[in-house]
Amino acid sequence: MSPSFSLTGADVTTERLVLRPWPPGDVAAVLGGHRLAHWAPDFPSAADRRISGFVAEHPEAMNVYGQRQIVERESGLAVGAIGLFWPPEDGVIEIGYGIVESRRGRGYATEATRAMTAFGLTAPGVDEVFADVELANAASVRVLEKAGLRRVRGDGATARFTARRP
């Protein structure tokens, strides 16, 4: 997997996105049901609320390789979330992602997944990044394929996609 990001401080930056660690104030706002000006109108989604809860309960999720917001560089708006579910087990770590409905179809999920996967493979002790996906979610399957992950197994309803350290 070729590098598709740059690292500026704690931010992972791609052509159109910034993957930034969740600001504590944003986690608190999501959990408290408050809106912030730097969010897309449909952010947070239900998935973003679940991730905020996860981050609040698991402080280790906020390490440099953990959970992040997806921010459009052009608008500065948070449009989703992506992250690695730290810590890795036996050199393997899971990735998860989501983009709010208003920003889907723009390739953001693919761009963010490609970058976060490549970044995750630079983490100490990580040899493989994986995502499990329901095959009925054709859009998510396409995201993983376009991001360069390879399908390694499935059971007819779900499949596992992986990327390995070169």
mmCIF file with all atom_site columns, C-alpha atoms in Angstrom:
data_model
loop_
_atom_site.group_PDB
_atom_site.id
_atom_site.type_symbol
_atom_site.label_atom_id
_atom_site.label_alt_id
_atom_site.label_comp_id
_atom_site.label_asym_id
_atom_site.label_entity_id
_atom_site.label_seq_id
_atom_site.pdbx_PDB_ins_code
_atom_site.Cartn_x
_atom_site.Cartn_y
_atom_site.Cartn_z
_atom_site.occupancy
_atom_site.B_iso_or_equiv
_atom_site.pdbx_formal_charge
_atom_site.auth_seq_id
_atom_site.auth_comp_id
_atom_site.auth_asym_id
_atom_site.auth_atom_id
_atom_site.pdbx_PDB_model_num
ATOM 1   C CA . MET A 1 1   ? 0.000   0.000   0.000  1.00 0.00 ? 1   MET A CA 1
ATOM 2   C CA . SER A 1 2   ? 1.616   3.242   -1.132 1.00 0.00 ? 2   SER A CA 1
ATOM 3   C CA . PRO A 1 3   ? 1.676   6.297   1.114  1.00 0.00 ? 3   PRO A CA 1
ATOM 4   C CA . SER A 1 4   ? -1.415  8.435   0.519  1.00 0.00 ? 4   SER A CA 1
ATOM 5   C CA . PHE A 1 5   ? -1.087  10.869  3.364  1.00 0.00 ? 5   PHE A CA 1
ATOM 6   C CA . SER A 1 6   ? 1.166   13.302  5.115  1.00 0.00 ? 6   SER A CA 1
ATOM 7   C CA . LEU A 1 7   ? 1.533   13.662  8.853  1.00 0.00 ? 7   LEU A CA 1
ATOM 8   C CA . THR A 1 8   ? 1.347   17.167  10.299 1.00 0.00 ? 8   THR A CA 1
ATOM 9   C CA . GLY A 1 9   ? 1.547   17.058  14.076 1.00 0.00 ? 9   GLY A CA 1
ATOM 10  C CA . ALA A 1 10  ? -1.141  14.570  15.061 1.00 0.00 ? 10  ALA A CA 1
ATOM 11  C CA . ASP A 1 11  ? -3.186  15.061  11.865 1.00 0.00 ? 11  ASP A CA 1
ATOM 12  C CA . VAL A 1 12  ? -3.156  12.710  8.886  1.00 0.00 ? 12  VAL A CA 1
ATOM 13  C CA . THR A 1 13  ? -3.711  14.834  5.789  1.00 0.00 ? 13  THR A CA 1
ATOM 14  C CA . THR A 1 14  ? -4.831  13.646  2.351  1.00 0.00 ? 14  THR A CA 1
ATOM 15  C CA . GLU A 1 15  ? -5.598  15.545  -0.831 1.00 0.00 ? 15  GLU A CA 1
ATOM 16  C CA . ARG A 1 16  ? -9.067  16.618  0.361  1.00 0.00 ? 16  ARG A CA 1
ATOM 17  C CA . LEU A 1 17  ? -9.301  15.573  4.003  1.00 0.00 ? 17  LEU A CA 1
ATOM 18  C CA . VAL A 1 18  ? -7.757  15.952  7.429  1.00 0.00 ? 18  VAL A CA 1
ATOM 19  C CA . LEU A 1 19  ? -8.053  12.967  9.770  1.00 0.00 ? 19  LEU A CA 1
ATOM 20  C CA . ARG A 1 20  ? -7.673  14.576  13.164 1.00 0.00 ? 20  ARG A CA 1
ATOM 21  C CA . PRO A 1 21  ? -7.873  13.100  16.641 1.00 0.00 ? 21  PRO A CA 1
ATOM 22  C CA . TRP A 1 22  ? -11.291 13.755  18.172 1.00 0.00 ? 22  TRP A CA 1
ATOM 23  C CA . PRO A 1 23  ? -11.124 17.027  20.114 1.00 0.00 ? 23  PRO A CA 1
ATOM 24  C CA . PRO A 1 24  ? -12.368 16.391  23.686 1.00 0.00 ? 24  PRO A CA 1
ATOM 25  C CA . GLY A 1 25  ? -14.888 19.222  23.285 1.00 0.00 ? 25  GLY A CA 1
ATOM 26  C CA . ASP A 1 26  ? -16.371 17.519  20.239 1.00 0.00 ? 26  ASP A CA 1
ATOM 27  C CA . VAL A 1 27  ? -16.734 14.220  22.100 1.00 0.00 ? 27  VAL A CA 1
ATOM 28  C CA . ALA A 1 28  ? -18.500 16.054  24.938 1.00 0.00 ? 28  ALA A CA 1
ATOM 29  C CA . ALA A 1 29  ? -20.752 17.937  22.477 1.00 0.00 ? 29  ALA A CA 1
ATOM 30  C CA . VAL A 1 30  ? -21.780 14.741  20.675 1.00 0.00 ? 30  VAL A CA 1
ATOM 31  C CA . LEU A 1 31  ? -22.496 12.960  23.945 1.00 0.00 ? 31  LEU A CA 1
ATOM 32  C CA . GLY A 1 32  ? -24.366 15.989  25.269 1.00 0.00 ? 32  GLY A CA 1
ATOM 33  C CA . GLY A 1 33  ? -26.430 16.403  22.111 1.00 0.00 ? 33  GLY A CA 1
ATOM 34  C CA . HIS A 1 34  ? -24.987 19.835  21.272 1.00 0.00 ? 34  HIS A CA 1
ATOM 35  C CA . ARG A 1 35  ? -24.177 21.076  17.767 1.00 0.00 ? 35  ARG A CA 1
ATOM 36  C CA . LEU A 1 36  ? -20.904 22.749  16.885 1.00 0.00 ? 36  LEU A CA 1
ATOM 37  C CA . ALA A 1 37  ? -20.343 25.199  14.040 1.00 0.00 ? 37  ALA A CA 1
ATOM 38  C CA . HIS A 1 38  ? -17.559 23.152  12.441 1.00 0.00 ? 38  HIS A CA 1
ATOM 39  C CA . TRP A 1 39  ? -19.772 20.118  11.788 1.00 0.00 ? 39  TRP A CA 1
ATOM 40  C CA . ALA A 1 40  ? -21.569 19.255  8.546  1.00 0.00 ? 40  ALA A CA 1
ATOM 41  C CA . PRO A 1 41  ? -25.353 19.687  9.015  1.00 0.00 ? 41  PRO A CA 1
ATOM 42  C CA . ASP A 1 42  ? -25.890 15.912  9.368  1.00 0.00 ? 42  ASP A CA 1
ATOM 43  C CA . PHE A 1 43  ? -22.872 15.300  11.631 1.00 0.00 ? 43  PHE A CA 1
ATOM 44  C CA . PRO A 1 44  ? -22.849 13.444  13.939 1.00 0.00 ? 44  PRO A CA 1
ATOM 45  C CA . SER A 1 45  ? -24.491 10.362  12.491 1.00 0.00 ? 45  SER A CA 1
ATOM 46  C CA . ALA A 1 46  ? -25.620 7.497   14.706 1.00 0.00 ? 46  ALA A CA 1
ATOM 47  C CA . ALA A 1 47  ? -22.243 5.837   14.040 1.00 0.00 ? 47  ALA A CA 1
ATOM 48  C CA . ASP A 1 48  ? -20.395 9.007   15.091 1.00 0.00 ? 48  ASP A CA 1
ATOM 49  C CA . ARG A 1 49  ? -22.378 9.020   18.348 1.00 0.00 ? 49  ARG A CA 1
ATOM 50  C CA . ARG A 1 50  ? -21.359 5.399   18.990 1.00 0.00 ? 50  ARG A CA 1
ATOM 51  C CA . ILE A 1 51  ? -17.693 6.240   18.313 1.00 0.00 ? 51  ILE A CA 1
ATOM 52  C CA . SER A 1 52  ? -17.898 9.257   20.649 1.00 0.00 ? 52  SER A CA 1
ATOM 53  C CA . GLY A 1 53  ? -19.209 6.967   23.377 1.00 0.00 ? 53  GLY A CA 1
ATOM 54  C CA . PHE A 1 54  ? -16.449 4.468   22.649 1.00 0.00 ? 54  PHE A CA 1
ATOM 55  C CA . VAL A 1 55  ? -13.811 7.214   22.835 1.00 0.00 ? 55  VAL A CA 1
ATOM 56  C CA . ALA A 1 56  ? -15.258 8.501   26.127 1.00 0.00 ? 56  ALA A CA 1
ATOM 57  C CA . GLU A 1 57  ? -15.155 5.005   27.655 1.00 0.00 ? 57  GLU A CA 1
ATOM 58  C CA . HIS A 1 58  ? -11.774 3.983   26.194 1.00 0.00 ? 58  HIS A CA 1
ATOM 59  C CA . PRO A 1 59  ? -9.197  6.777   26.549 1.00 0.00 ? 59  PRO A CA 1
ATOM 60  C CA . GLU A 1 60  ? -6.613  4.556   24.814 1.00 0.00 ? 60  GLU A CA 1
ATOM 61  C CA . ALA A 1 61  ? -8.713  5.024   21.646 1.00 0.00 ? 61  ALA A CA 1
ATOM 62  C CA . MET A 1 62  ? -7.280  8.529   21.496 1.00 0.00 ? 62  MET A CA 1
ATOM 63  C CA . ASN A 1 63  ? -3.681  7.494   20.969 1.00 0.00 ? 63  ASN A CA 1
ATOM 64  C CA . VAL A 1 64  ? -1.965  8.682   17.798 1.00 0.00 ? 64  VAL A CA 1
ATOM 65  C CA . TYR A 1 65  ? -3.172  5.590   15.901 1.00 0.00 ? 65  TYR A CA 1
ATOM 66  C CA . GLY A 1 66  ? -6.705  5.641   17.335 1.00 0.00 ? 66  GLY A CA 1
ATOM 67  C CA . GLN A 1 67  ? -10.023 7.259   16.482 1.00 0.00 ? 67  GLN A CA 1
ATOM 68  C CA . ARG A 1 68  ? -10.268 10.389  14.327 1.00 0.00 ? 68  ARG A CA 1
ATOM 69  C CA . GLN A 1 69  ? -12.757 12.767  12.796 1.00 0.00 ? 69  GLN A CA 1
ATOM 70  C CA . ILE A 1 70  ? -12.827 13.135  9.038  1.00 0.00 ? 70  ILE A CA 1
ATOM 71  C CA . VAL A 1 71  ? -12.700 16.842  8.153  1.00 0.00 ? 71  VAL A CA 1
ATOM 72  C CA . GLU A 1 72  ? -13.060 18.340  4.682  1.00 0.00 ? 72  GLU A CA 1
ATOM 73  C CA . ARG A 1 73  ? -10.011 20.498  4.023  1.00 0.00 ? 73  ARG A CA 1
ATOM 74  C CA . GLU A 1 74  ? -11.935 22.945  1.832  1.00 0.00 ? 74  GLU A CA 1
ATOM 75  C CA . SER A 1 75  ? -14.828 23.629  4.224  1.00 0.00 ? 75  SER A CA 1
ATOM 76  C CA . GLY A 1 76  ? -13.244 22.703  7.565  1.00 0.00 ? 76  GLY A CA 1
ATOM 77  C CA . LEU A 1 77  ? -16.380 20.719  8.436  1.00 0.00 ? 77  LEU A CA 1
ATOM 78  C CA . ALA A 1 78  ? -16.373 17.355  10.235 1.00 0.00 ? 78  ALA A CA 1
ATOM 79  C CA . VAL A 1 79  ? -18.058 14.885  7.877  1.00 0.00 ? 79  VAL A CA 1
ATOM 80  C CA . GLY A 1 80  ? -17.399 11.508  9.484  1.00 0.00 ? 80  GLY A CA 1
ATOM 81  C CA . ALA A 1 81  ? -15.146 9.369   11.593 1.00 0.00 ? 81  ALA A CA 1
ATOM 82  C CA . ILE A 1 82  ? -12.450 6.779   11.024 1.00 0.00 ? 82  ILE A CA 1
ATOM 83  C CA . GLY A 1 83  ? -10.123 4.940   13.290 1.00 0.00 ? 83  GLY A CA 1
ATOM 84  C CA . LEU A 1 84  ? -8.114  1.965   14.317 1.00 0.00 ? 84  LEU A CA 1
ATOM 85  C CA . PHE A 1 85  ? -9.407  -0.008  17.277 1.00 0.00 ? 85  PHE A CA 1
ATOM 86  C CA . TRP A 1 86  ? -6.304  0.059   19.449 1.00 0.00 ? 86  TRP A CA 1
ATOM 87  C CA . PRO A 1 87  ? -4.454  -1.934  20.659 1.00 0.00 ? 87  PRO A CA 1
ATOM 88  C CA . PRO A 1 88  ? -3.513  -4.461  17.998 1.00 0.00 ? 88  PRO A CA 1
ATOM 89  C CA . GLU A 1 89  ? -3.742  -8.163  18.792 1.00 0.00 ? 89  GLU A CA 1
ATOM 90  C CA . ASP A 1 90  ? -0.954  -10.352 17.439 1.00 0.00 ? 90  ASP A CA 1
ATOM 91  C CA . GLY A 1 91  ? 0.037   -7.593  14.997 1.00 0.00 ? 91  GLY A CA 1
ATOM 92  C CA . VAL A 1 92  ? -3.501  -7.164  13.638 1.00 0.00 ? 92  VAL A CA 1
ATOM 93  C CA . ILE A 1 93  ? -5.796  -4.145  14.100 1.00 0.00 ? 93  ILE A CA 1
ATOM 94  C CA . GLU A 1 94  ? -9.316  -3.347  12.928 1.00 0.00 ? 94  GLU A CA 1
ATOM 95  C CA . ILE A 1 95  ? -10.314 -0.212  11.032 1.00 0.00 ? 95  ILE A CA 1
ATOM 96  C CA . GLY A 1 96  ? -13.778 1.320   10.952 1.00 0.00 ? 96  GLY A CA 1
ATOM 97  C CA . TYR A 1 97  ? -15.143 4.368   9.136  1.00 0.00 ? 97  TYR A CA 1
ATOM 98  C CA . GLY A 1 98  ? -18.256 6.290   8.261  1.00 0.00 ? 98  GLY A CA 1
ATOM 99  C CA . ILE A 1 99  ? -19.192 9.378   6.261  1.00 0.00 ? 99  ILE A CA 1
ATOM 100 C CA . VAL A 1 100 ? -22.354 11.407  6.836  1.00 0.00 ? 100 VAL A CA 1
ATOM 101 C CA . GLU A 1 101 ? -24.993 10.967  4.156  1.00 0.00 ? 101 GLU A CA 1
ATOM 102 C CA . SER A 1 102 ? -24.593 14.472  2.699  1.00 0.00 ? 102 SER A CA 1
ATOM 103 C CA . ARG A 1 103 ? -20.948 13.750  1.792  1.00 0.00 ? 103 ARG A CA 1
ATOM 104 C CA . ARG A 1 104 ? -21.283 10.195  0.469  1.00 0.00 ? 104 ARG A CA 1
ATOM 105 C CA . GLY A 1 105 ? -20.461 9.454   -3.155 1.00 0.00 ? 105 GLY A CA 1
ATOM 106 C CA . ARG A 1 106 ? -17.467 11.806  -3.212 1.00 0.00 ? 106 ARG A CA 1
ATOM 107 C CA . GLY A 1 107 ? -14.788 9.191   -2.534 1.00 0.00 ? 107 GLY A CA 1
ATOM 108 C CA . TYR A 1 108 ? -14.099 10.489  0.985  1.00 0.00 ? 108 TYR A CA 1
ATOM 109 C CA . ALA A 1 109 ? -14.486 7.079   2.629  1.00 0.00 ? 109 ALA A CA 1
ATOM 110 C CA . THR A 1 110 ? -12.026 5.535   0.185  1.00 0.00 ? 110 THR A CA 1
ATOM 111 C CA . GLU A 1 111 ? -9.545  8.390   0.558  1.00 0.00 ? 111 GLU A CA 1
ATOM 112 C CA . ALA A 1 112 ? -9.718  8.291   4.353  1.00 0.00 ? 112 ALA A CA 1
ATOM 113 C CA . THR A 1 113 ? -9.563  4.491   4.530  1.00 0.00 ? 113 THR A CA 1
ATOM 114 C CA . ARG A 1 114 ? -6.565  4.328   2.205  1.00 0.00 ? 114 ARG A CA 1
ATOM 115 C CA . ALA A 1 115 ? -4.701  6.925   4.286  1.00 0.00 ? 115 ALA A CA 1
ATOM 116 C CA . MET A 1 116 ? -5.614  5.540   7.712  1.00 0.00 ? 116 MET A CA 1
ATOM 117 C CA . THR A 1 117 ? -4.733  2.013   6.621  1.00 0.00 ? 117 THR A CA 1
ATOM 118 C CA . ALA A 1 118 ? -1.329  3.144   5.332  1.00 0.00 ? 118 ALA A CA 1
ATOM 119 C CA . PHE A 1 119 ? -0.801  5.164   8.507  1.00 0.00 ? 119 PHE A CA 1
ATOM 120 C CA . GLY A 1 120 ? -1.847  2.216   10.683 1.00 0.00 ? 120 GLY A CA 1
ATOM 121 C CA . LEU A 1 121 ? 0.697   0.002   8.984  1.00 0.00 ? 121 LEU A CA 1
ATOM 122 C CA . THR A 1 122 ? 3.414   2.379   10.236 1.00 0.00 ? 122 THR A CA 1
ATOM 123 C CA . ALA A 1 123 ? 2.381   1.741   13.867 1.00 0.00 ? 123 ALA A CA 1
ATOM 124 C CA . PRO A 1 124 ? 4.749   -0.283  16.031 1.00 0.00 ? 124 PRO A CA 1
ATOM 125 C CA . GLY A 1 125 ? 3.528   -3.837  16.329 1.00 0.00 ? 125 GLY A CA 1
ATOM 126 C CA . VAL A 1 126 ? 1.029   -3.598  13.457 1.00 0.00 ? 126 VAL A CA 1
ATOM 127 C CA . ASP A 1 127 ? 1.531   -5.931  10.516 1.00 0.00 ? 127 ASP A CA 1
ATOM 128 C CA . GLU A 1 128 ? -2.044  -6.061  9.237  1.00 0.00 ? 128 GLU A CA 1
ATOM 129 C CA . VAL A 1 129 ? -5.128  -3.820  9.154  1.00 0.00 ? 129 VAL A CA 1
ATOM 130 C CA . PHE A 1 130 ? -8.523  -5.437  8.615  1.00 0.00 ? 130 PHE A CA 1
ATOM 131 C CA . ALA A 1 131 ? -12.179 -4.575  8.187  1.00 0.00 ? 131 ALA A CA 1
ATOM 132 C CA . ASP A 1 132 ? -15.140 -6.916  8.385  1.00 0.00 ? 132 ASP A CA 1
ATOM 133 C CA . VAL A 1 133 ? -18.070 -5.891  6.197  1.00 0.00 ? 133 VAL A CA 1
ATOM 134 C CA . GLU A 1 134 ? -21.576 -7.124  5.490  1.00 0.00 ? 134 GLU A CA 1
ATOM 135 C CA . LEU A 1 135 ? -21.708 -8.047  1.812  1.00 0.00 ? 135 LEU A CA 1
ATOM 136 C CA . ALA A 1 136 ? -25.166 -6.455  1.572  1.00 0.00 ? 136 ALA A CA 1
ATOM 137 C CA . ASN A 1 137 ? -23.370 -3.127  2.139  1.00 0.00 ? 137 ASN A CA 1
ATOM 138 C CA . ALA A 1 138 ? -22.056 -2.931  -1.423 1.00 0.00 ? 138 ALA A CA 1
ATOM 139 C CA . ALA A 1 139 ? -20.812 0.651   -0.987 1.00 0.00 ? 139 ALA A CA 1
ATOM 140 C CA . SER A 1 140 ? -18.588 -0.340  1.933  1.00 0.00 ? 140 SER A CA 1
ATOM 141 C CA . VAL A 1 141 ? -17.254 -3.338  0.005  1.00 0.00 ? 141 VAL A CA 1
ATOM 142 C CA . ARG A 1 142 ? -16.306 -0.970  -2.845 1.00 0.00 ? 142 ARG A CA 1
ATOM 143 C CA . VAL A 1 143 ? -14.635 1.435   -0.396 1.00 0.00 ? 143 VAL A CA 1
ATOM 144 C CA . LEU A 1 144 ? -12.407 -1.339  0.936  1.00 0.00 ? 144 LEU A CA 1
ATOM 145 C CA . GLU A 1 145 ? -11.546 -2.625  -2.534 1.00 0.00 ? 145 GLU A CA 1
ATOM 146 C CA . LYS A 1 146 ? -10.766 0.868   -3.867 1.00 0.00 ? 146 LYS A CA 1
ATOM 147 C CA . ALA A 1 147 ? -8.712  1.618   -0.746 1.00 0.00 ? 147 ALA A CA 1
ATOM 148 C CA . GLY A 1 148 ? -6.464  -1.332  -1.620 1.00 0.00 ? 148 GLY A CA 1
ATOM 149 C CA . LEU A 1 149 ? -7.582  -3.885  0.962  1.00 0.00 ? 149 LEU A CA 1
ATOM 150 C CA . ARG A 1 150 ? -7.962  -7.437  -0.301 1.00 0.00 ? 150 ARG A CA 1
ATOM 151 C CA . ARG A 1 151 ? -10.769 -9.834  0.452  1.00 0.00 ? 151 ARG A CA 1
ATOM 152 C CA . VAL A 1 152 ? -9.319  -12.807 2.297  1.00 0.00 ? 152 VAL A CA 1
ATOM 153 C CA . ARG A 1 153 ? -12.406 -14.692 3.433  1.00 0.00 ? 153 ARG A CA 1
ATOM 154 C CA . GLY A 1 154 ? -16.141 -14.579 3.824  1.00 0.00 ? 154 GLY A CA 1
ATOM 155 C CA . ASP A 1 155 ? -19.165 -16.631 4.742  1.00 0.00 ? 155 ASP A CA 1
ATOM 156 C CA . GLY A 1 156 ? -21.702 -15.437 2.185  1.00 0.00 ? 156 GLY A CA 1
ATOM 157 C CA . ALA A 1 157 ? -23.046 -12.677 4.464  1.00 0.00 ? 157 ALA A CA 1
ATOM 158 C CA . THR A 1 158 ? -19.799 -11.032 5.605  1.00 0.00 ? 158 THR A CA 1
ATOM 159 C CA . ALA A 1 159 ? -16.252 -10.738 4.343  1.00 0.00 ? 159 ALA A CA 1
ATOM 160 C CA . ARG A 1 160 ? -12.908 -9.757  5.784  1.00 0.00 ? 160 ARG A CA 1
ATOM 161 C CA . PHE A 1 161 ? -10.640 -7.388  3.907  1.00 0.00 ? 161 PHE A CA 1
ATOM 162 C CA . THR A 1 162 ? -7.013  -6.859  4.875  1.00 0.00 ? 162 THR A CA 1
ATOM 163 C CA . ALA A 1 163 ? -3.891  -4.889  4.052  1.00 0.00 ? 163 ALA A CA 1
ATOM 164 C CA . ARG A 1 164 ? -0.474  -6.066  5.202  1.00 0.00 ? 164 ARG A CA 1
ATOM 165 C CA . ARG A 1 165 ? 2.738   -4.237  5.937  1.00 0.00 ? 165 ARG A CA 1
ATOM 166 C CA . PRO A 1 166 ? 4.977   -4.393  2.842  1.00 0.00 ? 166 PRO A CA 1
#
